[in-house]
Amino acid sequence: MIEVEYTDVAELRGPLVVVRGTGGVGWDEFASIRLAGGRRRHGLVLEVSGDLALVQVLEGTSGMAPGEIGVAFSGAPFGVPVGPGWLGRVCDGLGEPLDGGPPVSGAESVPVGGLPVNPVWRLPPSEPVLTGVSVIDLLTTLVRGQKIAMFSSPGLPHLDLAAQIAAQAHAPGEPFNVVFAAMGLTHADALGVRDTLEARTSAGDLVLLLNLADDPVIERVLTPRIALTVAEHLAFRLGRHVLVVLADMTSYCEALREVSSARGEIPARRAYPGYLYSDLASIYERCGKVRDLPGSVTLLPVLTMPAGDVTHPVPDLTGYITEGQIVLSRDVPGYPPVDPLASLSRLMRHGVGAGRTRPEHADLAAQLLAGLARARQAQELAELVGADALGPLDRRYLDLARAFTGRLATQGRTESHDLGETFDLAWQVLSTLPRAELTMLDPAAVDTFYRP
Amino acid sequence: MAAVTRVNGPLVEVDGLGGAAMFDLVTVRGLPGEIVAVRGERATVQMYEYTGGLTPGLPVEPTGSPLSAVLGPHLLGGVFDGLLRPLTGAPMWLEPRRLAGTPAGRWRFDPLVARGRATERGTPVGAVGTAGGLPYLVLSPGGAVGSIRPAGEYAAGDVVATIGDAEVRMVTRRPVREPLPCRERLAEPVPLVTGQRVLDLLFPVRLGGTAAAAGGFGTGKTVLLQQIAKWCDADVVVYVGCGERGNEMADVISDLARITDPRTGGRLADRTVVIANTSNMPMMAREASVYTGVTVAEHFRDMGYGAVLIADSTSRWAEARREFGSRAGTLPAEEGYPADLASAIAAFYERAGRVTTLGGRTGSVTIIGAVSPPGGDMTEPVTTHTERFVRTLWTLDRELAYARHYPAVSWDASFSRDAGPLAAWHDRNGGEGWAAARARVSALLAEAGHLSGLAELVGATALHPRERVVLLAGRLLREGLLQQSALSTVDAYCAPDRTLALTGAVLGAVDECLALVAAGTPAGDVEGRDFSAVLRAKESG
């Protein structure tokens, strides 16, 4: 194929190049840009108008000068090779190796934009992914095919927790892989994540894509899409259960805003583009389980709420699309600082119980949450009127909250609890309450496990 | 010849489209699009599919007709995308360039008129058997019946009658952005029973009325709307998933297929039409989906049925309009929405109504929309405009949802402008005492709300004994009457007579307590009574 190169650059602005004199260039095509000296960058066509093509340069436009660059168009949207060759690899945000290995190859190349799954083909998620983190497995169980977000504030160990989940998560007795995509992470954070995931990476179970904070912002727009394209193939063609961790979606959204602003688009809330919802949906909706296929894609987007504000557009729109959230809070001591009352897994009810986790799981979680809610009220009251004014029952509830924090909700960053341990801990915690308070549980289960 | 000059996502500009009308459909390389602006020979087109690979210079083919939906007996029990193209039977990955042809399959047709008879437009000329026992009616375009086929099985596209100079088939095409005409709107209010006590008793909606459920994420909008879809007493439910989650749509579809319709004994799905344009399906088809949905509802209305259209969520529809307006360079008004937002919302809800159809039957379209205010901000434009145009508003409250009080319908931030007339209707139609019970519940809730604010300041024990009992009454009403579990087998649906009986039982307990304190019993003793029978009454069938 003869590559036609266009060199007539009409404009350079932010991450954008306007190329004149093009013909037959299609919207959303992938472009290759040759710089003076022969180096190459990559781009996507954002708009075509007459003989003009507006190209977004993924690695940024710094050092580019009109007259010294040439742009060639590929005739197809941006795609990546797919297949098991990704497993065990560490790559940058565009999928180029960082681990010294050869470029990742695969049997076929697939556009990263993805296609929507026909809703009629979807199966409602109904089996758990176990993370080894007791507070999550017990109270906010991840369900295979679900998307559940982790909401955090700056300074909290959400990356540690996300990496721990990526290192430990599994679907008992089934093939399981993890794709971890980092967007805009600092070098220190990326190093930490890489370390935590080292064992699983070298075991050939995990794909790590790293777009760092000083990498080109525009690459970030593609990183999650590459991750999901790889994951979809592993899940729906190769039959694996795949957990995709996307951290940090706030950096991703900022990258999107940067491109939108460079294009002169009319800004919506907090200057994010008006299509932020559709754009986030095009990422988050790429999870699920499909009829007649064995695999699944479970999605865990992680995001930092700017100033801890849950009504900020990024967490707000994420909350509208995802099926629940794991909320980290400064008010929770120890690690992991998951706020159990603010966290919710909407599909959990379908994913736990007899044959999946333990028969009493849903009731036990409900009982524990009700108890923690009551303990919180008692705590607030105690702060107003003094602990002495509390009745004996309220004090038992405070004991429950203490036992919960101390025994169940706190664990080490490399410590993985199996389901049996998690339930043992949960029953120990519940056993701090008088038996008469355990009204939401089956009396037979209480007989078996209640040990005051 | 018309050709593409510019492509920017779903926005395509075309030159040489002289003579094409606004909102006409065109196709570019097999992809459908709609003309939304014309200046001279140049037109702006909104495309309904992913436009990757479209280049300037591609030929554009006008179809000469506006965006239309294929209506027919295949609708009941089916699942469709925003352009009403069947998803049942479509592949797992939704590639662009799928076309909506005539549905496959054969249906049983029974003629209802004889040859030679003069018919008005809208008169049923034949009944088509469908899976759910709800006959699908073929309506006359108006005129004398020239020929009509005998009873038998026919394909959807077969001509089953000639009337006037028109060939009549079981399927027909209708433009979606234009309301189907009717003879007359009816003023008399008749309730739509939703089976949800807090709605039916406090904030009811009427047949042909409009309602909106507004609340931030996590307040239970979707579960509430799904409950209404499953249990309301409409003949046909059109459920539009407009830019919502795919897993939720999967849940709706599998639930509908599983649940038995209490009225027909068949599958609930057989009287339901699901339009599933989830959040990652093409954005402009999402914009169209609310119009295709209401067109389907009007089509069944014209057969004389009570149809309910549920749109989850109208905020996503408005956002799709904003997104396109922004690409097209429309001057933005409030929060970037196009200035026609208010009139578009009003026009959509105005397609509701209980009417006499052209054929002389009584039918209705009730519209229930979900509103998803960004950041839970009830002052944002979609919410504020919707509030003005609907007759019933259900505001979902985050505090109630966090306290696991479902449905989390706030009793002080919701309204129903039809509540009075509908309560009077119940009084006249076998629900004697409904209006009085409703007034009592509303008053007690309002007083309890006011007093609980006071109690937080001075402590409950500082209140007058009667006031303490009113606080208790508020709790009994909330827990014994208004809370209703979507998961409960006996309580997911509540018929009006049972709603009235439960209301009576709770109010009876309240009156007893009021009488006790009035006679001098200390308030603490009254509060300490065992109310579990009152609170659990709803759990027993």
PDB file of C-alpha atoms in Angstrom, chain B residues 179-345:
ATOM      1  CA  PRO B 179     -48.385  13.224  17.686  1.00  0.00           C
ATOM      2  CA  LEU B 180     -50.935  10.799  16.233  1.00  0.00           C
ATOM      3  CA  PRO B 181     -54.237  12.643  15.987  1.00  0.00           C
ATOM      4  CA  CYS B 182     -57.302  11.962  18.122  1.00  0.00           C
ATOM      5  CA  ARG B 183     -60.867  13.189  18.066  1.00  0.00           C
ATOM      6  CA  GLU B 184     -61.143  14.730  21.506  1.00  0.00           C
ATOM      7  CA  ARG B 185     -59.351  14.897  24.854  1.00  0.00           C
ATOM      8  CA  LEU B 186     -61.405  13.728  27.812  1.00  0.00           C
ATOM      9  CA  ALA B 187     -61.430  15.794  30.987  1.00  0.00           C
ATOM     10  CA  GLU B 188     -62.812  13.306  33.518  1.00  0.00           C
ATOM     11  CA  PRO B 189     -60.033  12.074  35.852  1.00  0.00           C
ATOM     12  CA  VAL B 190     -59.715   8.305  36.249  1.00  0.00           C
ATOM     13  CA  PRO B 191     -56.852   6.879  38.306  1.00  0.00           C
ATOM     14  CA  LEU B 192     -54.024   4.754  37.002  1.00  0.00           C
ATOM     15  CA  VAL B 193     -53.451   2.244  39.771  1.00  0.00           C
ATOM     16  CA  THR B 194     -49.727   1.729  40.230  1.00  0.00           C
ATOM     17  CA  GLY B 195     -49.958  -0.703  43.141  1.00  0.00           C
ATOM     18  CA  GLN B 196     -47.537   1.504  45.130  1.00  0.00           C
ATOM     19  CA  ARG B 197     -49.324   2.851  48.208  1.00  0.00           C
ATOM     20  CA  VAL B 198     -47.421   6.092  48.575  1.00  0.00           C
ATOM     21  CA  LEU B 199     -48.267   6.938  44.966  1.00  0.00           C
ATOM     22  CA  ASP B 200     -51.845   5.715  44.776  1.00  0.00           C
ATOM     23  CA  LEU B 201     -52.831   7.267  48.093  1.00  0.00           C
ATOM     24  CA  LEU B 202     -50.811  10.461  48.325  1.00  0.00           C
ATOM     25  CA  PHE B 203     -49.492  11.343  44.870  1.00  0.00           C
ATOM     26  CA  PRO B 204     -51.692   9.587  42.335  1.00  0.00           C
ATOM     27  CA  VAL B 205     -51.491   9.835  38.584  1.00  0.00           C
ATOM     28  CA  ARG B 206     -54.478   9.672  36.282  1.00  0.00           C
ATOM     29  CA  LEU B 207     -55.019   7.777  33.066  1.00  0.00           C
ATOM     30  CA  GLY B 208     -53.658  10.081  30.407  1.00  0.00           C
ATOM     31  CA  GLY B 209     -51.806  12.055  33.051  1.00  0.00           C
ATOM     32  CA  THR B 210     -48.148  12.894  33.385  1.00  0.00           C
ATOM     33  CA  ALA B 211     -45.753  12.146  36.204  1.00  0.00           C
ATOM     34  CA  ALA B 212     -42.052  12.513  36.823  1.00  0.00           C
ATOM     35  CA  ALA B 213     -39.814  10.767  39.342  1.00  0.00           C
ATOM     36  CA  ALA B 214     -36.870  13.005  40.204  1.00  0.00           C
ATOM     37  CA  GLY B 215     -33.879  12.081  42.332  1.00  0.00           C
ATOM     38  CA  GLY B 216     -30.107  11.757  42.378  1.00  0.00           C
ATOM     39  CA  PHE B 217     -28.332   8.451  41.861  1.00  0.00           C
ATOM     40  CA  GLY B 218     -29.005   5.854  44.502  1.00  0.00           C
ATOM     41  CA  THR B 219     -32.466   7.146  45.415  1.00  0.00           C
ATOM     42  CA  GLY B 220     -34.273   4.291  43.704  1.00  0.00           C
ATOM     43  CA  LYS B 221     -35.799   5.865  40.579  1.00  0.00           C
ATOM     44  CA  THR B 222     -35.231   2.884  38.384  1.00  0.00           C
ATOM     45  CA  VAL B 223     -36.595   0.374  40.893  1.00  0.00           C
ATOM     46  CA  LEU B 224     -39.720   2.527  41.383  1.00  0.00           C
ATOM     47  CA  LEU B 225     -40.331   2.815  37.637  1.00  0.00           C
ATOM     48  CA  GLN B 226     -39.762  -0.906  37.186  1.00  0.00           C
ATOM     49  CA  GLN B 227     -42.339  -1.578  39.895  1.00  0.00           C
ATOM     50  CA  ILE B 228     -44.848   0.603  38.062  1.00  0.00           C
ATOM     51  CA  ALA B 229     -44.045  -1.128  34.768  1.00  0.00           C
ATOM     52  CA  LYS B 230     -44.669  -4.506  36.365  1.00  0.00           C
ATOM     53  CA  TRP B 231     -47.781  -3.789  38.376  1.00  0.00           C
ATOM     54  CA  CYS B 232     -49.756  -0.808  37.052  1.00  0.00           C
ATOM     55  CA  ASP B 233     -53.161  -1.598  35.607  1.00  0.00           C
ATOM     56  CA  ALA B 234     -52.441  -0.402  32.062  1.00  0.00           C
ATOM     57  CA  ASP B 235     -53.217  -2.573  29.049  1.00  0.00           C
ATOM     58  CA  VAL B 236     -49.866  -1.883  27.431  1.00  0.00           C
ATOM     59  CA  VAL B 237     -46.634  -0.667  28.997  1.00  0.00           C
ATOM     60  CA  VAL B 238     -43.951   0.885  26.829  1.00  0.00           C
ATOM     61  CA  TYR B 239     -40.685   0.952  28.787  1.00  0.00           C
ATOM     62  CA  VAL B 240     -37.993   3.185  27.316  1.00  0.00           C
ATOM     63  CA  GLY B 241     -34.491   2.736  28.707  1.00  0.00           C
ATOM     64  CA  CYS B 242     -33.093   5.984  27.429  1.00  0.00           C
ATOM     65  CA  GLY B 243     -29.357   6.134  28.045  1.00  0.00           C
ATOM     66  CA  GLU B 244     -29.417   3.952  31.158  1.00  0.00           C
ATOM     67  CA  ARG B 245     -27.414   0.893  32.255  1.00  0.00           C
ATOM     68  CA  GLY B 246     -27.277  -2.231  30.122  1.00  0.00           C
ATOM     69  CA  ASN B 247     -27.320  -4.579  33.107  1.00  0.00           C
ATOM     70  CA  GLU B 248     -30.480  -2.886  34.359  1.00  0.00           C
ATOM     71  CA  MET B 249     -32.191  -3.357  31.014  1.00  0.00           C
ATOM     72  CA  ALA B 250     -31.152  -7.019  31.127  1.00  0.00           C
ATOM     73  CA  ASP B 251     -32.790  -7.186  34.546  1.00  0.00           C
ATOM     74  CA  VAL B 252     -36.036  -5.594  33.284  1.00  0.00           C
ATOM     75  CA  ILE B 253     -36.164  -7.905  30.290  1.00  0.00           C
ATOM     76  CA  SER B 254     -35.587 -11.070  32.314  1.00  0.00           C
ATOM     77  CA  ASP B 255     -38.021  -9.980  35.052  1.00  0.00           C
ATOM     78  CA  LEU B 256     -40.794  -9.239  32.566  1.00  0.00           C
ATOM     79  CA  ALA B 257     -40.307 -12.618  30.952  1.00  0.00           C
ATOM     80  CA  ARG B 258     -40.418 -14.344  34.345  1.00  0.00           C
ATOM     81  CA  ILE B 259     -43.369 -12.629  36.001  1.00  0.00           C
ATOM     82  CA  THR B 260     -46.910 -13.766  35.363  1.00  0.00           C
ATOM     83  CA  ASP B 261     -49.349 -11.033  34.450  1.00  0.00           C
ATOM     84  CA  PRO B 262     -51.950 -10.987  37.256  1.00  0.00           C
ATOM     85  CA  ARG B 263     -54.589  -9.843  34.781  1.00  0.00           C
ATOM     86  CA  THR B 264     -54.102 -12.187  31.835  1.00  0.00           C
ATOM     87  CA  GLY B 265     -52.270 -15.144  33.352  1.00  0.00           C
ATOM     88  CA  GLY B 266     -49.713 -14.881  30.541  1.00  0.00           C
ATOM     89  CA  ARG B 267     -46.219 -13.481  30.692  1.00  0.00           C
ATOM     90  CA  LEU B 268     -46.010  -9.859  31.754  1.00  0.00           C
ATOM     91  CA  ALA B 269     -43.683  -9.324  28.796  1.00  0.00           C
ATOM     92  CA  ASP B 270     -46.540  -9.983  26.386  1.00  0.00           C
ATOM     93  CA  ARG B 271     -48.203  -6.679  27.145  1.00  0.00           C
ATOM     94  CA  THR B 272     -44.943  -4.797  27.288  1.00  0.00           C
ATOM     95  CA  VAL B 273     -42.863  -3.115  24.610  1.00  0.00           C
ATOM     96  CA  VAL B 274     -39.267  -2.495  25.693  1.00  0.00           C
ATOM     97  CA  ILE B 275     -37.162   0.124  23.965  1.00  0.00           C
ATOM     98  CA  ALA B 276     -33.597  -0.300  25.143  1.00  0.00           C
ATOM     99  CA  ASN B 277     -31.226   2.374  23.987  1.00  0.00           C
ATOM    100  CA  THR B 278     -28.630   2.045  26.705  1.00  0.00           C
ATOM    101  CA  SER B 279     -26.064   4.704  27.538  1.00  0.00           C
ATOM    102  CA  ASN B 280     -23.393   3.452  25.153  1.00  0.00           C
ATOM    103  CA  MET B 281     -25.704   2.903  22.202  1.00  0.00           C
ATOM    104  CA  PRO B 282     -25.739   5.742  19.663  1.00  0.00           C
ATOM    105  CA  MET B 283     -26.436   9.043  21.353  1.00  0.00           C
ATOM    106  CA  MET B 284     -28.864  10.390  18.751  1.00  0.00           C
ATOM    107  CA  ALA B 285     -30.929   7.202  18.734  1.00  0.00           C
ATOM    108  CA  ARG B 286     -31.240   7.854  22.462  1.00  0.00           C
ATOM    109  CA  GLU B 287     -32.669  11.275  21.638  1.00  0.00           C
ATOM    110  CA  ALA B 288     -35.153   9.673  19.231  1.00  0.00           C
ATOM    111  CA  SER B 289     -36.108   6.860  21.618  1.00  0.00           C
ATOM    112  CA  VAL B 290     -38.529   8.882  23.725  1.00  0.00           C
ATOM    113  CA  TYR B 291     -40.391   9.871  20.572  1.00  0.00           C
ATOM    114  CA  THR B 292     -40.533   6.342  19.173  1.00  0.00           C
ATOM    115  CA  GLY B 293     -41.743   5.204  22.595  1.00  0.00           C
ATOM    116  CA  VAL B 294     -44.581   7.693  22.802  1.00  0.00           C
ATOM    117  CA  THR B 295     -45.552   6.924  19.203  1.00  0.00           C
ATOM    118  CA  VAL B 296     -45.899   3.235  20.088  1.00  0.00           C
ATOM    119  CA  ALA B 297     -48.018   4.208  23.097  1.00  0.00           C
ATOM    120  CA  GLU B 298     -50.272   6.411  20.960  1.00  0.00           C
ATOM    121  CA  HIS B 299     -50.630   3.602  18.454  1.00  0.00           C
ATOM    122  CA  PHE B 300     -52.057   1.303  21.144  1.00  0.00           C
ATOM    123  CA  ARG B 301     -54.150   4.183  22.503  1.00  0.00           C
ATOM    124  CA  ASP B 302     -55.748   4.412  19.060  1.00  0.00           C
ATOM    125  CA  MET B 303     -56.827   0.773  19.413  1.00  0.00           C
ATOM    126  CA  GLY B 304     -58.716   1.803  22.550  1.00  0.00           C
ATOM    127  CA  TYR B 305     -56.167   0.646  25.102  1.00  0.00           C
ATOM    128  CA  GLY B 306     -54.729   2.318  28.172  1.00  0.00           C
ATOM    129  CA  ALA B 307     -51.033   2.683  27.438  1.00  0.00           C
ATOM    130  CA  VAL B 308     -48.323   3.802  29.841  1.00  0.00           C
ATOM    131  CA  LEU B 309     -45.049   5.180  28.602  1.00  0.00           C
ATOM    132  CA  ILE B 310     -42.162   5.008  31.065  1.00  0.00           C
ATOM    133  CA  ALA B 311     -39.025   6.923  30.079  1.00  0.00           C
ATOM    134  CA  ASP B 312     -35.859   6.350  32.136  1.00  0.00           C
ATOM    135  CA  SER B 313     -34.435   8.897  31.916  1.00  0.00           C
ATOM    136  CA  THR B 314     -35.607  12.109  30.293  1.00  0.00           C
ATOM    137  CA  SER B 315     -32.452  13.817  31.558  1.00  0.00           C
ATOM    138  CA  ARG B 316     -30.380  11.649  29.222  1.00  0.00           C
ATOM    139  CA  TRP B 317     -32.699  12.599  26.387  1.00  0.00           C
ATOM    140  CA  ALA B 318     -32.226  16.291  27.195  1.00  0.00           C
ATOM    141  CA  GLU B 319     -28.471  15.788  27.428  1.00  0.00           C
ATOM    142  CA  ALA B 320     -28.415  14.172  23.991  1.00  0.00           C
ATOM    143  CA  ARG B 321     -30.152  17.275  22.649  1.00  0.00           C
ATOM    144  CA  ARG B 322     -27.588  19.445  24.418  1.00  0.00           C
ATOM    145  CA  GLU B 323     -24.717  17.402  23.062  1.00  0.00           C
ATOM    146  CA  PHE B 324     -25.966  17.724  19.537  1.00  0.00           C
ATOM    147  CA  GLY B 325     -26.804  21.409  19.928  1.00  0.00           C
ATOM    148  CA  SER B 326     -23.284  22.029  21.086  1.00  0.00           C
ATOM    149  CA  ARG B 327     -21.770  20.256  18.070  1.00  0.00           C
ATOM    150  CA  ALA B 328     -24.096  22.089  15.735  1.00  0.00           C
ATOM    151  CA  GLY B 329     -23.016  25.417  17.245  1.00  0.00           C
ATOM    152  CA  THR B 330     -26.451  26.337  18.624  1.00  0.00           C
ATOM    153  CA  LEU B 331     -26.259  29.209  21.100  1.00  0.00           C
ATOM    154  CA  PRO B 332     -26.575  27.661  24.534  1.00  0.00           C
ATOM    155  CA  ALA B 333     -29.073  28.787  27.149  1.00  0.00           C
ATOM    156  CA  GLU B 334     -29.161  27.600  30.795  1.00  0.00           C
ATOM    157  CA  GLU B 335     -26.315  25.170  31.647  1.00  0.00           C
ATOM    158  CA  GLY B 336     -25.506  24.701  27.983  1.00  0.00           C
ATOM    159  CA  TYR B 337     -28.924  23.281  27.069  1.00  0.00           C
ATOM    160  CA  PRO B 338     -30.456  24.604  23.871  1.00  0.00           C
ATOM    161  CA  ALA B 339     -33.026  27.350  24.398  1.00  0.00           C
ATOM    162  CA  ASP B 340     -35.867  25.101  23.211  1.00  0.00           C
ATOM    163  CA  LEU B 341     -35.433  22.752  26.195  1.00  0.00           C
ATOM    164  CA  ALA B 342     -38.571  23.940  27.997  1.00  0.00           C
ATOM    165  CA  SER B 343     -40.777  23.762  24.923  1.00  0.00           C
ATOM    166  CA  ALA B 344     -39.401  20.329  23.974  1.00  0.00           C
ATOM    167  CA  ILE B 345     -40.126  18.949  27.458  1.00  0.00           C
TER     168      ILE B 345
END
